[in-house]
């Protein structure tokens, strides 16, 4: 579960960076 959460966080961070 932690690995999946870490991957999701990384992807979300990238998406947020692109939005900003």
C-alpha positions in Angstrom: 0.0 0.0 0.0 2.8 2.4 0.8 4.5 1.9 -2.6 1.2 2.7 -4.3 0.7 5.8 -2.2 4.3 7.0 -2.9 3.7 6.5 -6.7 0.4 8.4 -6.5 2.1 11.2 -4.6 4.9 11.4 -7.1 2.4 11.5 -10.0 0.2 14.0 -8.2 3.2 16.2 -7.5 4.2 16.2 -11.2 0.6 17.1 -12.2 0.5 19.9 -9.7 3.8 21.3 -10.8 2.5 21.4 -14.4 -0.6 23.2 -13.3 1.3 25.8 -11.4 
